mmCIF file of C-alpha atoms in Angstrom:
data_model
loop_
_atom_site.group_PDB
_atom_site.id
_atom_site.type_symbol
_atom_site.label_atom_id
_atom_site.label_comp_id
_atom_site.label_asym_id
_atom_site.label_seq_id
_atom_site.Cartn_x
_atom_site.Cartn_y
_atom_site.Cartn_z
ATOM 1 C CA MET A 1 0.244 40.832 -8.471
ATOM 2 C CA ALA A 2 -0.316 42.332 -5.045
ATOM 3 C CA LEU A 3 -1.135 39.787 -2.371
ATOM 4 C CA PRO A 4 -3.949 40.328 0.153
ATOM 5 C CA SER A 5 -3.252 41.103 3.784
ATOM 6 C CA GLU A 6 -5.757 38.510 4.976
ATOM 7 C CA MET A 7 -6.886 35.081 3.829
ATOM 8 C CA GLN A 8 -9.483 32.474 4.687
ATOM 9 C CA ALA A 9 -8.197 29.641 6.869
ATOM 10 C CA VAL A 10 -9.525 26.818 9.021
ATOM 11 C CA THR A 11 -8.839 27.477 12.694
ATOM 12 C CA ILE A 12 -9.076 25.205 15.727
ATOM 13 C CA THR A 13 -11.276 27.198 18.087
ATOM 14 C CA ALA A 14 -10.681 24.840 21.044
ATOM 15 C CA PRO A 15 -9.539 21.250 21.526
ATOM 16 C CA GLY A 16 -12.394 18.925 20.668
ATOM 17 C CA GLY A 17 -14.406 17.188 17.972
ATOM 18 C CA PRO A 18 -14.664 18.094 14.285
ATOM 19 C CA GLU A 19 -17.130 20.880 15.083
ATOM 20 C CA VAL A 20 -14.333 23.026 16.586
ATOM 21 C CA LEU A 21 -12.926 23.580 13.080
ATOM 22 C CA ARG A 22 -14.138 26.962 11.808
ATOM 23 C CA ILE A 23 -13.197 28.956 8.746
ATOM 24 C CA ALA A 24 -12.246 32.563 9.475
ATOM 25 C CA ALA A 25 -10.132 35.468 8.297
ATOM 26 C CA HIS A 26 -6.482 35.017 9.207
ATOM 27 C CA PRO A 27 -3.346 37.123 8.627
ATOM 28 C CA MET A 28 -1.386 36.252 5.488
ATOM 29 C CA PRO A 29 1.797 34.281 6.215
ATOM 30 C CA GLN A 30 5.052 35.785 5.014
ATOM 31 C CA PRO A 31 7.811 33.599 3.576
ATOM 32 C CA GLN A 32 11.060 33.844 5.485
ATOM 33 C CA ALA A 33 14.540 33.049 4.165
ATOM 34 C CA GLY A 34 14.529 29.683 2.434
ATOM 35 C CA GLU A 35 10.716 29.521 2.265
ATOM 36 C CA VAL A 36 8.095 29.913 -0.430
ATOM 37 C CA LEU A 37 4.537 31.210 -0.219
ATOM 38 C CA ILE A 38 2.068 28.872 -1.938
ATOM 39 C CA ALA A 39 -1.381 29.840 -3.214
ATOM 40 C CA VAL A 40 -3.094 26.664 -2.062
ATOM 41 C CA ALA A 41 -5.361 24.785 -4.467
ATOM 42 C CA ALA A 42 -5.762 21.697 -2.284
ATOM 43 C CA ALA A 43 -4.659 20.424 1.128
ATOM 44 C CA GLY A 44 -4.420 16.827 2.300
ATOM 45 C CA VAL A 45 -6.127 15.705 5.510
ATOM 46 C CA ASN A 46 -4.028 13.467 7.757
ATOM 47 C CA ARG A 47 -4.308 11.727 11.111
ATOM 48 C CA PRO A 48 -1.905 14.212 12.807
ATOM 49 C CA ASP A 49 -4.368 16.991 11.901
ATOM 50 C CA VAL A 50 -7.042 15.135 13.875
ATOM 51 C CA LEU A 51 -4.700 14.702 16.833
ATOM 52 C CA GLN A 52 -3.795 18.411 16.711
ATOM 53 C CA ARG A 53 -7.486 19.327 16.690
ATOM 54 C CA GLN A 54 -8.007 17.105 19.746
ATOM 55 C CA GLY A 55 -5.143 18.818 21.574
ATOM 56 C CA LYS A 56 -2.947 15.699 21.495
ATOM 57 C CA TYR A 57 -0.289 16.801 18.976
ATOM 58 C CA PRO A 58 1.596 19.946 20.021
ATOM 59 C CA VAL A 59 2.616 22.373 17.296
ATOM 60 C CA PRO A 60 6.418 22.592 16.955
ATOM 61 C CA LYS A 61 8.000 25.881 17.956
ATOM 62 C CA GLY A 62 7.753 28.424 15.177
ATOM 63 C CA ALA A 63 5.185 26.476 13.105
ATOM 64 C CA SER A 64 1.736 27.759 12.165
ATOM 65 C CA SER A 65 -1.038 26.928 14.614
ATOM 66 C CA LEU A 66 -3.330 26.181 11.666
ATOM 67 C CA PRO A 67 -3.751 22.496 10.768
ATOM 68 C CA GLY A 68 -2.573 21.047 7.466
ATOM 69 C CA LEU A 69 0.734 19.306 6.732
ATOM 70 C CA GLU A 70 0.588 19.003 2.939
ATOM 71 C CA VAL A 71 -0.600 21.193 0.100
ATOM 72 C CA ALA A 72 -0.463 21.631 -3.645
ATOM 73 C CA GLY A 73 -0.743 24.881 -5.518
ATOM 74 C CA THR A 74 1.188 27.672 -7.194
ATOM 75 C CA ILE A 75 4.155 29.548 -5.778
ATOM 76 C CA ALA A 76 3.037 33.131 -5.095
ATOM 77 C CA ALA A 77 6.200 34.594 -3.518
ATOM 78 C CA LEU A 78 9.768 33.634 -2.671
ATOM 79 C CA GLY A 79 11.648 34.136 0.550
ATOM 80 C CA GLU A 80 15.207 35.406 0.586
ATOM 81 C CA GLY A 81 17.725 33.034 -0.952
ATOM 82 C CA VAL A 82 15.279 30.763 -2.780
ATOM 83 C CA THR A 83 16.639 30.006 -6.248
ATOM 84 C CA GLU A 84 15.329 26.515 -7.072
ATOM 85 C CA TRP A 85 11.741 27.710 -7.612
ATOM 86 C CA LYS A 86 10.112 30.706 -9.282
ATOM 87 C CA VAL A 87 6.785 32.467 -8.874
ATOM 88 C CA GLY A 88 4.139 30.602 -10.868
ATOM 89 C CA ASP A 89 5.633 27.112 -10.436
ATOM 90 C CA SER A 90 3.149 24.357 -9.591
ATOM 91 C CA VAL A 91 4.331 22.384 -6.560
ATOM 92 C CA CYS A 92 3.206 20.054 -3.832
ATOM 93 C CA ALA A 93 4.812 20.500 -0.449
ATOM 94 C CA LEU A 94 5.271 19.086 3.012
ATOM 95 C CA THR A 95 4.517 21.922 5.418
ATOM 96 C CA PRO A 96 5.200 22.408 9.137
ATOM 97 C CA GLY A 97 1.521 23.415 9.478
ATOM 98 C CA GLY A 98 -0.883 25.937 8.021
ATOM 99 C CA GLY A 99 -2.095 23.982 5.000
ATOM 100 C CA TYR A 100 -5.844 24.448 5.642
ATOM 101 C CA ALA A 101 -5.798 27.935 4.160
ATOM 102 C CA GLN A 102 -5.766 29.940 0.945
ATOM 103 C CA TYR A 103 -2.037 30.574 1.358
ATOM 104 C CA CYS A 104 0.662 28.608 3.147
ATOM 105 C CA VAL A 105 4.409 28.900 3.622
ATOM 106 C CA ALA A 106 6.720 25.910 3.264
ATOM 107 C CA PRO A 107 10.475 25.377 3.153
ATOM 108 C CA ALA A 108 11.590 25.508 -0.471
ATOM 109 C CA SER A 109 13.505 22.282 0.142
ATOM 110 C CA SER A 110 10.277 20.462 1.133
ATOM 111 C CA CYS A 111 8.576 21.265 -2.172
ATOM 112 C CA LEU A 112 8.371 18.847 -5.087
ATOM 113 C CA PRO A 113 7.102 19.334 -8.640
ATOM 114 C CA VAL A 114 3.580 18.197 -9.402
ATOM 115 C CA PRO A 115 4.045 14.790 -11.076
ATOM 116 C CA ARG A 116 3.225 14.495 -14.747
ATOM 117 C CA GLY A 117 -0.494 14.224 -15.503
ATOM 118 C CA LEU A 118 -1.738 14.757 -11.938
ATOM 119 C CA THR A 119 -4.269 17.337 -10.829
ATOM 120 C CA LEU A 120 -3.422 19.597 -7.920
ATOM 121 C CA VAL A 121 -5.951 17.696 -5.800
ATOM 122 C CA GLU A 122 -4.124 14.437 -6.525
ATOM 123 C CA ALA A 123 -0.746 16.066 -5.898
ATOM 124 C CA ALA A 124 -1.907 17.397 -2.521
ATOM 125 C CA SER A 125 -2.478 13.809 -1.364
ATOM 126 C CA LEU A 126 1.170 12.832 -1.813
ATOM 127 C CA PRO A 127 3.701 14.679 0.390
ATOM 128 C CA GLU A 128 2.836 13.661 3.969
ATOM 129 C CA THR A 129 2.405 9.987 3.160
ATOM 130 C CA CYS A 130 5.339 9.734 0.746
ATOM 131 C CA PHE A 131 7.730 11.497 3.139
ATOM 132 C CA THR A 132 6.523 9.361 6.072
ATOM 133 C CA VAL A 133 6.686 6.025 4.250
ATOM 134 C CA TRP A 134 10.098 6.641 2.703
ATOM 135 C CA SER A 135 11.574 7.900 5.963
ATOM 136 C CA ASN A 136 10.366 4.919 7.977
ATOM 137 C CA VAL A 137 10.404 1.971 5.571
ATOM 138 C CA TRP A 138 13.505 2.740 3.530
ATOM 139 C CA ASP A 139 15.604 5.039 5.723
ATOM 140 C CA ARG A 140 14.793 3.806 9.247
ATOM 141 C CA ALA A 141 13.850 0.155 8.601
ATOM 142 C CA ALA A 142 16.273 -0.138 5.644
ATOM 143 C CA LEU A 143 14.077 -2.351 3.465
ATOM 144 C CA GLN A 144 16.498 -4.143 1.136
ATOM 145 C CA ALA A 145 16.153 -5.741 -2.286
ATOM 146 C CA GLY A 146 14.237 -9.033 -2.066
ATOM 147 C CA GLU A 147 12.792 -8.283 1.381
ATOM 148 C CA THR A 148 9.108 -8.343 2.299
ATOM 149 C CA LEU A 149 6.930 -5.691 3.947
ATOM 150 C CA LEU A 150 3.754 -5.904 6.053
ATOM 151 C CA VAL A 151 1.659 -2.735 6.227
ATOM 152 C CA GLN A 152 -0.823 -2.487 9.083
ATOM 153 C CA GLY A 153 -3.813 -0.384 8.022
ATOM 154 C CA GLY A 154 -3.312 -0.931 4.324
ATOM 155 C CA SER A 155 -6.371 1.049 3.223
ATOM 156 C CA SER A 156 -5.329 4.242 5.038
ATOM 157 C CA GLY A 157 -3.575 7.097 3.298
ATOM 158 C CA ILE A 158 -0.241 5.828 4.593
ATOM 159 C CA GLY A 159 -1.193 2.269 3.703
ATOM 160 C CA VAL A 160 -2.106 2.811 0.056
ATOM 161 C CA THR A 161 1.128 4.732 -0.418
ATOM 162 C CA ALA A 162 3.303 2.116 1.298
ATOM 163 C CA ILE A 163 1.748 -0.749 -0.687
ATOM 164 C CA GLN A 164 2.312 0.984 -4.014
ATOM 165 C CA MET A 165 5.830 2.193 -3.234
ATOM 166 C CA ALA A 166 6.930 -1.241 -2.075
ATOM 167 C CA ARG A 167 5.392 -3.015 -5.051
ATOM 168 C CA ALA A 168 6.797 -0.508 -7.559
ATOM 169 C CA LEU A 169 10.275 -0.924 -6.059
ATOM 170 C CA GLY A 170 10.084 -4.718 -6.330
ATOM 171 C CA HIS A 171 9.084 -5.868 -2.827
ATOM 172 C CA PRO A 172 6.377 -8.416 -1.981
ATOM 173 C CA VAL A 173 3.984 -6.623 0.365
ATOM 174 C CA PHE A 174 1.256 -7.818 2.718
ATOM 175 C CA ALA A 175 -1.397 -5.572 4.237
ATOM 176 C CA THR A 176 -4.107 -5.713 6.878
ATOM 177 C CA ALA A 177 -7.518 -4.045 6.539
ATOM 178 C CA GLY A 178 -10.894 -4.286 8.236
ATOM 179 C CA SER A 179 -13.341 -5.334 5.508
ATOM 180 C CA PRO A 180 -13.497 -7.393 2.310
ATOM 181 C CA GLU A 181 -13.841 -4.152 0.315
ATOM 182 C CA LYS A 182 -10.729 -2.666 1.882
ATOM 183 C CA CYS A 183 -8.773 -5.897 1.431
ATOM 184 C CA ALA A 184 -9.752 -5.972 -2.236
ATOM 185 C CA ALA A 185 -8.558 -2.380 -2.610
ATOM 186 C CA CYS A 186 -5.185 -3.264 -1.061
ATOM 187 C CA GLU A 187 -4.721 -6.175 -3.458
ATOM 188 C CA SER A 188 -5.731 -4.044 -6.441
ATOM 189 C CA LEU A 189 -2.941 -1.635 -5.463
ATOM 190 C CA GLY A 190 -0.341 -4.408 -5.433
ATOM 191 C CA ALA A 191 -0.522 -6.243 -2.117
ATOM 192 C CA THR A 192 0.404 -9.906 -2.554
ATOM 193 C CA ARG A 193 -2.142 -10.763 0.127
ATOM 194 C CA ALA A 194 -4.507 -8.521 2.093
ATOM 195 C CA ILE A 195 -5.568 -9.876 5.470
ATOM 196 C CA ASN A 196 -8.893 -9.030 7.098
ATOM 197 C CA TYR A 197 -7.770 -8.470 10.686
ATOM 198 C CA LYS A 198 -11.338 -8.937 11.945
ATOM 199 C CA THR A 199 -11.651 -12.499 10.643
ATOM 200 C CA GLU A 200 -8.080 -13.692 9.960
ATOM 201 C CA ASP A 201 -4.816 -14.108 11.884
ATOM 202 C CA PHE A 202 -2.175 -11.965 10.183
ATOM 203 C CA VAL A 203 0.655 -13.818 11.930
ATOM 204 C CA ALA A 204 -0.443 -17.234 10.642
ATOM 205 C CA ILE A 205 -1.058 -15.970 7.103
ATOM 206 C CA VAL A 206 2.245 -14.111 6.883
ATOM 207 C CA LYS A 207 4.139 -17.155 8.149
ATOM 208 C CA GLU A 208 2.342 -19.483 5.737
ATOM 209 C CA SER A 209 2.890 -17.137 2.795
ATOM 210 C CA THR A 210 6.625 -16.767 3.490
ATOM 211 C CA GLY A 211 7.457 -20.431 4.081
ATOM 212 C CA GLY A 212 7.552 -19.939 7.845
ATOM 213 C CA ARG A 213 10.147 -17.147 7.741
ATOM 214 C CA GLY A 214 7.965 -14.105 8.408
ATOM 215 C CA VAL A 215 8.322 -10.633 6.905
ATOM 216 C CA ASN A 216 11.451 -8.510 7.046
ATOM 217 C CA VAL A 217 9.799 -5.166 7.863
ATOM 218 C CA ILE A 218 6.480 -4.167 9.448
ATOM 219 C CA LEU A 219 5.132 -0.616 9.197
ATOM 220 C CA ASP A 220 2.688 -0.193 12.078
ATOM 221 C CA MET A 221 0.292 2.537 13.113
ATOM 222 C CA VAL A 222 -1.724 0.378 15.545
ATOM 223 C CA GLY A 223 0.575 -0.631 18.422
ATOM 224 C CA GLY A 224 -1.042 -1.961 21.594
ATOM 225 C CA GLU A 225 -1.840 -5.674 21.558
ATOM 226 C CA TYR A 226 -0.515 -5.953 17.996
ATOM 227 C CA ILE A 227 3.073 -5.519 19.145
ATOM 228 C CA PRO A 228 3.845 -9.021 20.527
ATOM 229 C CA ARG A 229 2.048 -10.586 17.554
ATOM 230 C CA GLU A 230 4.087 -8.463 15.171
ATOM 231 C CA LEU A 231 7.295 -9.747 16.721
ATOM 232 C CA ASP A 232 6.016 -13.260 16.008
ATOM 233 C CA ALA A 233 5.370 -12.261 12.379
ATOM 234 C CA LEU A 234 8.898 -10.917 11.813
ATOM 235 C CA ALA A 235 11.670 -12.921 10.197
ATOM 236 C CA ASP A 236 15.011 -13.183 11.978
ATOM 237 C CA ASP A 237 16.771 -9.785 11.832
ATOM 238 C CA GLY A 238 13.344 -8.231 11.146
ATOM 239 C CA ARG A 239 12.502 -4.595 11.826
ATOM 240 C CA LEU A 240 9.283 -3.243 13.338
ATOM 241 C CA VAL A 241 8.783 0.508 12.883
ATOM 242 C CA PHE A 242 5.950 2.533 14.436
ATOM 243 C CA ILE A 243 4.428 5.758 13.163
ATOM 244 C CA ALA A 244 1.331 5.843 15.428
ATOM 245 C CA PHE A 245 -0.385 4.005 18.282
ATOM 246 C CA LEU A 246 -4.070 4.006 17.380
ATOM 247 C CA GLY A 247 -4.513 0.795 19.405
ATOM 248 C CA GLY A 248 -2.533 1.956 22.435
ATOM 249 C CA ALA A 249 1.015 2.931 23.338
ATOM 250 C CA LYS A 250 1.760 0.094 25.769
ATOM 251 C CA ALA A 251 2.191 -3.667 25.442
ATOM 252 C CA ALA A 252 3.838 -6.604 27.212
ATOM 253 C CA VAL A 253 6.767 -7.721 25.051
ATOM 254 C CA ASN A 254 8.960 -10.831 25.273
ATOM 255 C CA PHE A 255 12.400 -9.323 24.806
ATOM 256 C CA GLY A 256 13.923 -12.795 24.783
ATOM 257 C CA GLN A 257 12.599 -13.054 21.246
ATOM 258 C CA VAL A 258 14.156 -9.699 20.378
ATOM 259 C CA LEU A 259 17.555 -10.905 21.597
ATOM 260 C CA LEU A 260 17.485 -14.395 20.149
ATOM 261 C CA ARG A 261 16.240 -13.355 16.712
ATOM 262 C CA ARG A 262 18.038 -9.990 16.505
ATOM 263 C CA LEU A 263 14.855 -7.987 16.045
ATOM 264 C CA THR A 264 14.776 -4.198 15.882
ATOM 265 C CA ILE A 265 11.932 -2.066 17.269
ATOM 266 C CA SER A 266 11.911 1.566 16.222
ATOM 267 C CA GLY A 267 9.615 4.484 15.469
ATOM 268 C CA SER A 268 9.509 8.123 14.512
ATOM 269 C CA THR A 269 7.431 11.252 14.025
ATOM 270 C CA LEU A 270 8.119 13.510 11.066
ATOM 271 C CA ARG A 271 6.737 16.940 11.896
ATOM 272 C CA PRO A 272 9.317 17.996 14.546
ATOM 273 C CA ARG A 273 12.336 16.895 12.491
ATOM 274 C CA PRO A 274 14.707 19.585 11.140
ATOM 275 C CA ILE A 275 14.257 21.140 7.707
ATOM 276 C CA ALA A 276 17.505 19.537 6.515
ATOM 277 C CA PHE A 277 16.201 16.085 7.443
ATOM 278 C CA LYS A 278 13.045 16.604 5.400
ATOM 279 C CA ALA A 279 15.052 18.070 2.521
ATOM 280 C CA ALA A 280 17.085 14.857 2.337
ATOM 281 C CA ILE A 281 13.872 12.831 2.089
ATOM 282 C CA ALA A 282 12.579 15.165 -0.633
ATOM 283 C CA ARG A 283 15.725 14.533 -2.690
ATOM 284 C CA GLN A 284 15.304 10.767 -2.376
ATOM 285 C CA LEU A 285 11.637 10.970 -3.320
ATOM 286 C CA ARG A 286 12.421 13.082 -6.369
ATOM 287 C CA GLU A 287 15.076 10.597 -7.479
ATOM 288 C CA ARG A 288 13.424 7.276 -6.618
ATOM 289 C CA VAL A 289 9.655 7.750 -6.281
ATOM 290 C CA TRP A 290 8.567 10.714 -8.421
ATOM 291 C CA PRO A 291 9.604 8.950 -11.683
ATOM 292 C CA LEU A 292 7.336 6.045 -10.665
ATOM 293 C CA ILE A 293 4.434 8.453 -10.166
ATOM 294 C CA ASP A 294 5.210 10.084 -13.524
ATOM 295 C CA THR A 295 4.854 6.707 -15.255
ATOM 296 C CA GLY A 296 1.723 5.696 -13.336
ATOM 297 C CA ALA A 297 3.390 2.880 -11.394
ATOM 298 C CA ILE A 298 2.283 4.720 -8.244
ATOM 299 C CA LYS A 299 -1.062 6.519 -8.323
ATOM 300 C CA PRO A 300 -2.760 8.843 -5.855
ATOM 301 C CA VAL A 301 -5.809 7.326 -4.168
ATOM 302 C CA VAL A 302 -8.230 10.124 -3.272
ATOM 303 C CA HIS A 303 -11.358 8.850 -1.540
ATOM 304 C CA ALA A 304 -13.191 12.160 -1.152
ATOM 305 C CA THR A 305 -12.793 15.915 -1.460
ATOM 306 C CA TYR A 306 -14.461 18.675 0.567
ATOM 307 C CA PRO A 307 -14.364 22.463 0.240
ATOM 308 C CA LEU A 308 -12.106 24.173 2.761
ATOM 309 C CA GLY A 309 -15.116 25.396 4.725
ATOM 310 C CA GLU A 310 -16.246 21.784 5.262
ATOM 311 C CA ALA A 311 -13.080 20.627 7.009
ATOM 312 C CA ALA A 312 -15.214 19.362 9.896
ATOM 313 C CA ARG A 313 -16.925 16.882 7.546
ATOM 314 C CA ALA A 314 -13.530 15.732 6.282
ATOM 315 C CA HIS A 315 -12.343 15.099 9.847
ATOM 316 C CA ALA A 316 -15.528 13.233 10.710
ATOM 317 C CA LEU A 317 -14.976 10.949 7.722
ATOM 318 C CA MET A 318 -11.371 10.300 8.729
ATOM 319 C CA GLU A 319 -12.395 9.418 12.274
ATOM 320 C CA SER A 320 -15.098 7.072 10.992
ATOM 321 C CA GLY A 321 -12.483 4.949 9.225
ATOM 322 C CA ALA A 322 -14.817 4.511 6.240
ATOM 323 C CA HIS A 323 -12.355 5.908 3.693
ATOM 324 C CA ILE A 324 -9.894 4.130 1.431
ATOM 325 C CA GLY A 325 -6.898 6.332 0.667
ATOM 326 C CA LYS A 326 -6.733 10.074 1.152
ATOM 327 C CA ILE A 327 -9.190 12.865 1.980
ATOM 328 C CA VAL A 328 -8.440 16.246 0.420
ATOM 329 C CA LEU A 329 -9.723 19.792 1.008
ATOM 330 C CA THR A 330 -10.162 22.011 -2.046
ATOM 331 C CA VAL A 331 -9.467 25.730 -1.847
ATOM 332 C CA SER A 332 -11.056 28.409 -3.984
#
């Protein structure tokens, strides 16, 4: 079937609030060597999309200027050298950008099959969070058998994924959230204890719940004044890994504690990493995590969907913090 020369896509007309997102005609992307062209059925909305819209998250060289880092849909064309997929395959994919559109290109190695029994909307909610959580909690922080995890922001898209992955792989997991409803959601997804950060002290509760030891790994997207408290909440040889700084990028830290208790502070961003790095994560997800999604041990949590043309409403919801889980755009 002949493909159109233009498509509908959400563009960022200028740095600013959600209202700068506008749907417009845009040239069709062309898959290069090693890439596939996906007819997008749904695209996940993520915090980096908001930062890009605000002008705070530069687009990597060579990536699409359109927002959208994860999609699900049907492969419409193959770039040179792609043999692992065929036209017509249903996939979800981590993209370097361009997901808020009717068509999107992605590296073939960053695509994964749609898990058994999931809709394309549910599948679109998986790649960005699954890649990010695996890369930081298991690769970077090296969460080991029998170790415990604390997830800051447990009701976020990242949070609901991290809680479920940790629980499904046999780890006790704690989470923080900002309301009784969100704490209940975290516990329903497998958190041993959800902590309302507005009314409770996560350091005291983590210490009490672990016999005074603390947790082995903390996944943090808050930063700021949380950082010294997180060091207090870590067990000896604990690892603190950052993926965002919603509460600020600076803090006063007692490095004596880091030295004496052999603590590790680390962090990462995923989008600028090489294709081969992301391909390695995709292989681990397909081997270790996708079977758990197939059996229902890990389930997508989609809070709301919006048509592609209402991307501004989706961003406003994300910035409000009222959601639990993921927000997804649907594409017709």
